[in-house]
C-alpha cells in the first residue's frame, strides 16, 4: 500500500491509490516510536537516495595551527544562509591508516570541498565537484578556485616594521609548506631592500609552537646579537617567546617578536603580539561564496584571489635599546 501524507496539514490527505483516508492510529504509533527511540534521518541514506547532503568537506593539515579557527568561522558564516554545513578532517591525524580525508568526503557525497592544506598530486578530485583551495597558492588541484592572502606582501610588511624601528639583527623562524616559503621569500626581499643579510632558521619542518621554540633556540644561541624575530605564524611566535623567556630576554625591551595570522591568541593581554592579519575569516567567506556559486552552476574563473594582509602593531615590538 502507498501512503501519502501531508506533514504540514492537520489531518493528512487521501491516498491516491487506495482512495481512503490515512491510518491515523498507525501514524501516531510510528511518531511515538520515533520520539522514544530518538530516531534521526540518515544523511548517508538520503545521499544514496539521490538527495544532496548539504555538506561541505574541509580538509586541514594540522588542528594545532590556529589560523583554521578564523577560516572555519568565515566559512560557516558564508555557508549557513544557504543551508550548508561543514565537516572538518585533519589528514595528519589518520595518516597512519594510509587514507586521505578526501576519500571519506567523496564517500559521503559532499556537495563541495575546501582544501585548506597544501594541495598535492594525491588529491584526486572528481571532475565537476566544486572545490576551493583556501590559504594556499602552491600546488594545483585541477578545476579548483583559489582564495588566499598575499604571503609575500605580509612578510614584507612585518620585516619593514622591524627595520623601520631600527633593528638590524633580525631572524626569521620558518617551516615547511608553500605559505611558509612565500613568507620566507618576502622576508628575504625586505631584508635585501634594507641592505641587511637575511637569516632564516627552520624548526622541525612544521610551523608548530615546538618548531618555533626549536628554531628560536638555535637562532638566539648562534646569533646572540639578534634583536628581533619574525615568525612564520603566531604559533611559532609563541615558541619564540618561550625561548626568549628562558634566556632572560624581555619582550620587547630585549627582543621584538612578530607573528603572522592575527589568530585569537595574538590579541590576548598576556601576549599582545604584533602580527600580520592574513584576513582568514574573509578568506573563508570568499571561499564559501565561490563554492555556493559553483554549486549553483556557475563556471569557475580559474584565477587566484589574493586578499591584501595588514600589519597589526601591539606590544611585542619596540626599537632596539641601542637606538631607543
Tab-separated table of N, CA and C in Angstrom, residues 19-140:
chain	number	residue	atom	x	y	z
A	19	UNK	N	-7.553	5.428	-2.300
A	19	UNK	CA	-8.754	6.260	-2.218
A	19	UNK	C	-9.432	6.140	-0.863
A	20	UNK	N	-8.630	6.132	0.200
A	20	UNK	CA	-9.198	6.097	1.530
A	20	UNK	C	-8.329	6.963	2.438
A	21	UNK	N	-8.886	7.437	3.545
A	21	UNK	CA	-8.102	8.306	4.429
A	21	UNK	C	-6.939	7.555	5.054
A	22	UNK	N	-5.882	8.281	5.454
A	22	UNK	CA	-4.705	7.642	6.046
A	22	UNK	C	-5.029	7.009	7.387
A	23	UNK	N	-4.154	6.084	7.764
A	23	UNK	CA	-4.335	5.346	9.008
A	23	UNK	C	-3.742	6.188	10.138
A	24	UNK	N	-4.612	7.017	10.783
A	24	UNK	CA	-4.114	7.920	11.826
A	24	UNK	C	-3.558	7.174	13.038
A	25	UNK	N	-4.190	6.132	13.541
A	25	UNK	CA	-3.615	5.411	14.686
A	25	UNK	C	-2.225	4.854	14.392
A	26	UNK	N	-2.047	4.326	13.151
A	26	UNK	CA	-0.744	3.771	12.800
A	26	UNK	C	0.301	4.866	12.769
A	27	UNK	N	-0.042	6.013	12.190
A	27	UNK	CA	0.908	7.123	12.114
A	27	UNK	C	1.266	7.620	13.513
A	28	UNK	N	0.274	7.691	14.379
A	28	UNK	CA	0.522	8.133	15.750
A	28	UNK	C	1.472	7.184	16.464
A	29	UNK	N	1.293	5.882	16.247
A	29	UNK	CA	2.171	4.900	16.878
A	29	UNK	C	3.603	5.035	16.370
A	30	UNK	N	3.746	5.278	15.054
A	30	UNK	CA	5.078	5.449	14.460
A	30	UNK	C	5.770	6.672	15.048
A	31	UNK	N	5.034	7.798	15.150
A	31	UNK	CA	5.623	9.025	15.689
A	31	UNK	C	6.048	8.850	17.140
A	32	UNK	N	5.259	8.116	17.929
A	32	UNK	CA	5.633	7.862	19.323
A	32	UNK	C	6.910	7.019	19.396
A	33	UNK	N	7.024	6.042	18.495
A	33	UNK	CA	8.223	5.204	18.486
A	33	UNK	C	9.448	6.019	18.085
A	34	UNK	N	9.280	6.903	17.114
A	34	UNK	CA	10.372	7.771	16.681
A	34	UNK	C	10.862	8.624	17.837
A	35	UNK	N	9.910	9.197	18.594
A	35	UNK	CA	10.276	10.050	19.728
A	35	UNK	C	10.962	9.239	20.826
A	36	UNK	N	10.457	8.043	21.091
A	36	UNK	CA	11.001	7.218	22.157
A	36	UNK	C	12.413	6.738	21.823
A	37	UNK	N	12.653	6.382	20.584
A	37	UNK	CA	13.952	5.846	20.174
A	37	UNK	C	14.957	6.930	19.808
A	38	UNK	N	14.503	8.193	19.705
A	38	UNK	CA	15.411	9.274	19.337
A	38	UNK	C	15.902	9.151	17.913
A	39	UNK	N	15.052	8.666	17.034
A	39	UNK	CA	15.437	8.450	15.637
A	39	UNK	C	15.760	9.770	14.947
A	40	UNK	N	16.821	9.754	14.125
A	40	UNK	CA	17.168	10.885	13.274
A	40	UNK	C	17.350	10.374	11.851
A	41	UNK	N	16.893	11.133	10.853
A	41	UNK	CA	17.067	10.692	9.465
A	41	UNK	C	18.543	10.538	9.123
A	42	UNK	N	18.864	9.530	8.327
A	42	UNK	CA	20.241	9.275	7.920
A	42	UNK	C	20.620	10.143	6.738
A	43	UNK	N	21.649	11.006	6.936
A	43	UNK	CA	22.122	11.818	5.817
A	43	UNK	C	22.741	10.925	4.738
A	44	UNK	N	23.443	9.864	5.158
A	44	UNK	CA	24.052	8.972	4.177
A	44	UNK	C	22.980	8.297	3.326
A	45	UNK	N	21.915	7.836	3.978
A	45	UNK	CA	20.842	7.193	3.222
A	45	UNK	C	20.186	8.178	2.269
A	46	UNK	N	20.025	9.417	2.717
A	46	UNK	CA	19.433	10.427	1.846
A	46	UNK	C	20.309	10.671	0.624
A	47	UNK	N	21.644	10.679	0.841
A	47	UNK	CA	22.553	10.887	-0.278
A	47	UNK	C	22.466	9.731	-1.269
A	48	UNK	N	22.421	8.497	-0.724
A	48	UNK	CA	22.314	7.333	-1.599
A	48	UNK	C	21.002	7.334	-2.365
A	49	UNK	N	19.986	7.937	-1.792
A	49	UNK	CA	18.689	8.004	-2.458
A	49	UNK	C	18.656	9.106	-3.515
A	50	UNK	N	19.757	9.859	-3.630
A	50	UNK	CA	19.807	10.880	-4.674
A	50	UNK	C	19.709	12.293	-4.164
A	51	UNK	N	19.478	12.488	-2.863
A	51	UNK	CA	19.377	13.835	-2.319
A	51	UNK	C	20.775	14.369	-2.035
A	52	UNK	N	20.935	15.692	-2.010
A	52	UNK	CA	22.220	16.277	-1.655
A	52	UNK	C	22.414	16.194	-0.154
A	53	UNK	N	23.660	16.160	0.274
A	53	UNK	CA	23.946	16.063	1.702
A	53	UNK	C	23.930	17.426	2.371
A	54	UNK	N	23.985	18.504	1.586
A	54	UNK	CA	24.060	19.875	2.113
A	54	UNK	C	25.275	20.031	3.014
A	55	UNK	N	26.353	19.321	2.680
A	55	UNK	CA	27.566	19.324	3.483
A	55	UNK	C	28.775	19.686	2.625
A	56	UNK	N	29.654	20.517	3.187
A	56	UNK	CA	30.907	20.876	2.541
A	56	UNK	C	32.046	20.256	3.348
A	57	UNK	N	32.895	19.483	2.705
A	57	UNK	CA	34.042	18.894	3.376
A	57	UNK	C	35.208	19.868	3.418
A	58	UNK	N	35.867	19.975	4.583
A	58	UNK	CA	37.007	20.868	4.752
A	58	UNK	C	38.206	20.040	5.203
A	59	UNK	N	39.279	20.066	4.434
A	59	UNK	CA	40.493	19.327	4.755
A	59	UNK	C	41.530	20.292	5.315
A	60	UNK	N	42.004	20.047	6.540
A	60	UNK	CA	43.065	20.850	7.138
A	60	UNK	C	44.284	19.955	7.349
A	61	UNK	N	45.429	20.575	7.663
A	61	UNK	CA	46.632	19.762	7.797
A	61	UNK	C	47.173	19.688	9.213
A	62	UNK	N	46.672	20.505	10.115
A	62	UNK	CA	47.147	20.434	11.494
A	62	UNK	C	46.202	21.232	12.369
A	63	UNK	N	45.417	20.569	13.170
A	63	UNK	CA	44.413	21.240	14.003
A	63	UNK	C	45.048	22.183	15.019
A	64	UNK	N	46.364	22.034	15.282
A	64	UNK	CA	47.046	22.920	16.226
A	64	UNK	C	47.347	24.283	15.620
A	65	UNK	N	47.259	24.395	14.300
A	65	UNK	CA	47.532	25.671	13.640
A	65	UNK	C	46.315	26.574	13.802
A	66	UNK	N	46.486	27.687	14.509
A	66	UNK	CA	45.342	28.491	14.945
A	66	UNK	C	44.649	29.249	13.827
A	67	UNK	N	45.266	29.333	12.653
A	67	UNK	CA	44.630	30.104	11.591
A	67	UNK	C	43.341	29.447	11.107
A	68	UNK	N	43.195	28.156	11.358
A	68	UNK	CA	41.989	27.467	10.917
A	68	UNK	C	40.742	27.971	11.638
A	69	UNK	N	40.892	28.477	12.848
A	69	UNK	CA	39.730	28.910	13.619
A	69	UNK	C	38.967	30.019	12.895
A	70	UNK	N	39.695	31.020	12.440
A	70	UNK	CA	39.045	32.127	11.742
A	70	UNK	C	38.563	31.711	10.357
A	71	UNK	N	39.327	30.859	9.684
A	71	UNK	CA	38.901	30.367	8.372
A	71	UNK	C	37.565	29.644	8.481
A	72	UNK	N	37.438	28.758	9.474
A	72	UNK	CA	36.207	27.997	9.648
A	72	UNK	C	35.042	28.904	10.027
A	73	UNK	N	35.333	29.929	10.816
A	73	UNK	CA	34.269	30.875	11.171
A	73	UNK	C	33.749	31.583	9.927
A	74	UNK	N	34.660	32.032	9.068
A	74	UNK	CA	34.235	32.685	7.838
A	74	UNK	C	33.462	31.757	6.913
A	75	UNK	N	33.920	30.512	6.834
A	75	UNK	CA	33.213	29.521	6.013
A	75	UNK	C	31.794	29.311	6.524
A	76	UNK	N	31.681	29.118	7.835
A	76	UNK	CA	30.367	28.855	8.416
A	76	UNK	C	29.413	30.020	8.173
A	77	UNK	N	29.910	31.234	8.346
A	77	UNK	CA	29.056	32.407	8.147
A	77	UNK	C	28.645	32.557	6.690
A	78	UNK	N	29.510	32.118	5.774
A	78	UNK	CA	29.169	32.216	4.359
A	78	UNK	C	28.265	31.110	3.862
A	79	UNK	N	28.332	29.948	4.497
A	79	UNK	CA	27.565	28.788	4.029
A	79	UNK	C	26.214	28.644	4.720
A	80	UNK	N	26.131	29.045	5.994
A	80	UNK	CA	24.908	28.844	6.773
A	80	UNK	C	23.661	29.436	6.123
A	81	UNK	N	23.713	30.669	5.567
A	81	UNK	CA	22.494	31.214	4.940
A	81	UNK	C	21.974	30.381	3.776
A	82	UNK	N	22.813	29.505	3.237
A	82	UNK	CA	22.406	28.661	2.108
A	82	UNK	C	22.063	27.243	2.561
A	83	UNK	N	21.974	27.046	3.880
A	83	UNK	CA	21.612	25.730	4.402
A	83	UNK	C	22.700	24.693	4.275
A	84	UNK	N	23.966	25.138	4.171
A	84	UNK	CA	25.091	24.215	4.033
A	84	UNK	C	25.866	24.140	5.343
A	85	UNK	N	26.243	22.939	5.738
A	85	UNK	CA	27.043	22.724	6.942
A	85	UNK	C	28.446	22.319	6.529
A	86	UNK	N	29.384	22.340	7.502
A	86	UNK	CA	30.748	21.933	7.201
A	86	UNK	C	31.134	20.718	8.028
A	87	UNK	N	31.958	19.865	7.435
A	87	UNK	CA	32.565	18.722	8.123
A	87	UNK	C	34.067	18.858	7.936
A	88	UNK	N	34.825	18.748	9.036
A	88	UNK	CA	36.261	19.016	9.015
A	88	UNK	C	37.045	17.735	9.265
A	89	UNK	N	38.129	17.551	8.512
A	89	UNK	CA	39.015	16.402	8.702
A	89	UNK	C	40.462	16.873	8.644
A	90	UNK	N	41.264	16.395	9.587
A	90	UNK	CA	42.701	16.688	9.631
A	90	UNK	C	43.420	15.461	9.094
A	91	UNK	N	44.065	15.590	7.934
A	91	UNK	CA	44.644	14.394	7.324
A	91	UNK	C	45.876	13.895	8.070
A	92	UNK	N	46.465	14.710	8.942
A	92	UNK	CA	47.627	14.248	9.694
A	92	UNK	C	47.235	13.296	10.818
A	93	UNK	N	45.989	13.392	11.309
A	93	UNK	CA	45.578	12.546	12.423
A	93	UNK	C	45.475	11.077	12.030
A	94	UNK	N	45.072	10.814	10.788
A	94	UNK	CA	44.866	9.435	10.353
A	94	UNK	C	45.841	9.031	9.251
A	95	UNK	N	46.997	9.703	9.220
A	95	UNK	CA	47.969	9.385	8.182
A	95	UNK	C	48.459	7.938	8.289
A	96	UNK	N	48.425	7.373	9.504
A	96	UNK	CA	48.937	6.021	9.717
A	96	UNK	C	48.075	4.964	9.034
A	97	UNK	N	46.853	5.304	8.690
A	97	UNK	CA	45.985	4.316	8.041
A	97	UNK	C	46.038	4.429	6.526
A	98	UNK	N	46.891	5.310	6.021
A	98	UNK	CA	47.117	5.486	4.587
A	98	UNK	C	45.827	5.806	3.842
A	99	UNK	N	44.990	6.584	4.463
A	99	UNK	CA	43.750	7.017	3.821
A	99	UNK	C	43.694	8.535	3.867
A	100	UNK	N	43.250	9.138	2.804
A	100	UNK	CA	43.160	10.598	2.755
A	100	UNK	C	41.728	11.011	3.064
A	101	UNK	N	41.556	12.126	3.804
A	101	UNK	CA	40.189	12.573	4.118
A	101	UNK	C	39.323	12.784	2.891
A	102	UNK	N	39.942	13.095	1.761
A	102	UNK	CA	39.139	13.273	0.549
A	102	UNK	C	38.329	12.023	0.234
A	103	UNK	N	38.927	10.863	0.484
A	103	UNK	CA	38.208	9.618	0.202
A	103	UNK	C	36.926	9.528	1.026
A	104	UNK	N	37.027	9.893	2.314
A	104	UNK	CA	35.841	9.851	3.163
A	104	UNK	C	34.793	10.853	2.734
A	105	UNK	N	35.240	12.049	2.367
A	105	UNK	CA	34.283	13.067	1.939
A	105	UNK	C	33.593	12.663	0.634
A	106	UNK	N	34.347	12.047	-0.269
A	106	UNK	CA	33.734	11.616	-1.525
A	106	UNK	C	32.729	10.494	-1.273
A	107	UNK	N	33.030	9.636	-0.287
A	107	UNK	CA	32.070	8.583	0.074
A	107	UNK	C	30.805	9.182	0.670
A	108	UNK	N	30.950	10.285	1.376
A	108	UNK	CA	29.795	10.982	1.961
A	108	UNK	C	28.968	11.710	0.908
A	109	UNK	N	29.545	11.851	-0.279
A	109	UNK	CA	28.893	12.608	-1.361
A	109	UNK	C	28.673	14.068	-0.952
A	110	UNK	N	29.741	14.688	-0.451
A	110	UNK	CA	29.641	16.098	-0.087
A	110	UNK	C	29.327	16.922	-1.336
A	111	UNK	N	28.738	18.088	-1.116
A	111	UNK	CA	28.359	18.951	-2.228
A	111	UNK	C	29.509	19.832	-2.698
A	112	UNK	N	30.591	19.888	-1.933
A	112	UNK	CA	31.746	20.678	-2.317
A	112	UNK	C	32.881	20.437	-1.352
A	113	UNK	N	34.074	20.918	-1.705
A	113	UNK	CA	35.256	20.720	-0.885
A	113	UNK	C	36.010	22.029	-0.698
A	114	UNK	N	36.560	22.213	0.499
A	114	UNK	CA	37.518	23.287	0.753
A	114	UNK	C	38.814	22.605	1.173
A	115	UNK	N	39.872	22.822	0.420
A	115	UNK	CA	41.175	22.253	0.745
A	115	UNK	C	42.003	23.345	1.399
A	116	UNK	N	42.124	23.283	2.720
A	116	UNK	CA	42.860	24.291	3.479
A	116	UNK	C	44.187	23.708	3.940
A	117	UNK	N	44.844	23.033	3.030
A	117	UNK	CA	46.152	22.448	3.271
A	117	UNK	C	46.914	22.493	1.957
A	118	UNK	N	48.160	22.103	1.984
A	118	UNK	CA	48.971	22.158	0.771
A	118	UNK	C	48.452	21.142	-0.245
A	119	UNK	N	47.974	21.592	-1.407
A	119	UNK	CA	47.489	20.644	-2.411
A	119	UNK	C	48.616	19.736	-2.905
A	120	UNK	N	48.304	18.469	-3.106
A	120	UNK	CA	49.291	17.514	-3.598
A	120	UNK	C	48.705	16.712	-4.753
A	121	UNK	N	49.584	16.002	-5.451
A	121	UNK	CA	49.133	15.175	-6.557
A	121	UNK	C	48.258	14.022	-6.126
A	122	UNK	N	48.292	13.689	-4.821
A	122	UNK	CA	47.480	12.583	-4.317
A	122	UNK	C	46.022	12.965	-4.161
A	123	UNK	N	45.704	14.248	-4.279
A	123	UNK	CA	44.326	14.700	-4.113
A	123	UNK	C	43.567	14.538	-5.430
A	124	UNK	N	42.891	13.431	-5.544
A	124	UNK	CA	42.122	13.121	-6.746
A	124	UNK	C	40.691	13.603	-6.561
A	125	UNK	N	40.363	14.715	-7.179
A	125	UNK	CA	39.035	15.295	-7.032
A	125	UNK	C	38.230	14.996	-8.296
A	126	UNK	N	37.048	14.406	-8.149
A	126	UNK	CA	36.232	14.098	-9.339
A	126	UNK	C	35.895	15.348	-10.137
A	127	UNK	N	35.897	15.209	-11.431
A	127	UNK	CA	35.545	16.331	-12.294
A	127	UNK	C	34.100	16.754	-12.026
A	128	UNK	N	33.890	18.039	-11.904
A	128	UNK	CA	32.548	18.562	-11.677
A	128	UNK	C	32.229	18.859	-10.230
A	129	UNK	N	33.039	18.353	-9.285
A	129	UNK	CA	32.789	18.642	-7.875
A	129	UNK	C	33.358	20.023	-7.542
A	130	UNK	N	32.553	20.939	-7.013
A	130	UNK	CA	33.056	22.278	-6.671
A	130	UNK	C	34.149	22.200	-5.605
A	131	UNK	N	35.298	22.831	-5.881
A	131	UNK	CA	36.436	22.784	-4.972
A	131	UNK	C	37.064	24.163	-4.873
A	132	UNK	N	37.417	24.566	-3.655
A	132	UNK	CA	38.167	25.803	-3.423
A	132	UNK	C	39.382	25.465	-2.581
A	133	UNK	N	40.549	25.920	-3.018
A	133	UNK	CA	41.762	25.829	-2.216
A	133	UNK	C	41.877	27.134	-1.437
A	134	UNK	N	41.893	27.043	-0.107
A	134	UNK	CA	41.868	28.235	0.742
A	134	UNK	C	43.185	28.380	1.492
A	135	UNK	N	43.811	29.550	1.346
A	135	UNK	CA	45.010	29.861	2.114
A	135	UNK	C	46.307	29.402	1.500
A	136	UNK	N	46.274	28.692	0.381
A	136	UNK	CA	47.489	28.181	-0.237
A	136	UNK	C	47.461	28.457	-1.737
A	137	UNK	N	48.610	28.875	-2.269
A	137	UNK	CA	48.713	29.117	-3.706
A	137	UNK	C	49.596	28.108	-4.402
A	138	UNK	N	50.462	27.444	-3.634
A	138	UNK	CA	51.367	26.474	-4.227
A	138	UNK	C	50.639	25.135	-4.390
A	139	UNK	N	50.955	24.430	-5.469
A	139	UNK	CA	50.265	23.184	-5.738
A	139	UNK	C	49.014	23.441	-6.564
A	140	UNK	N	48.581	22.424	-7.276
A	140	UNK	CA	47.464	22.607	-8.202
A	140	UNK	C	46.422	21.514	-8.004
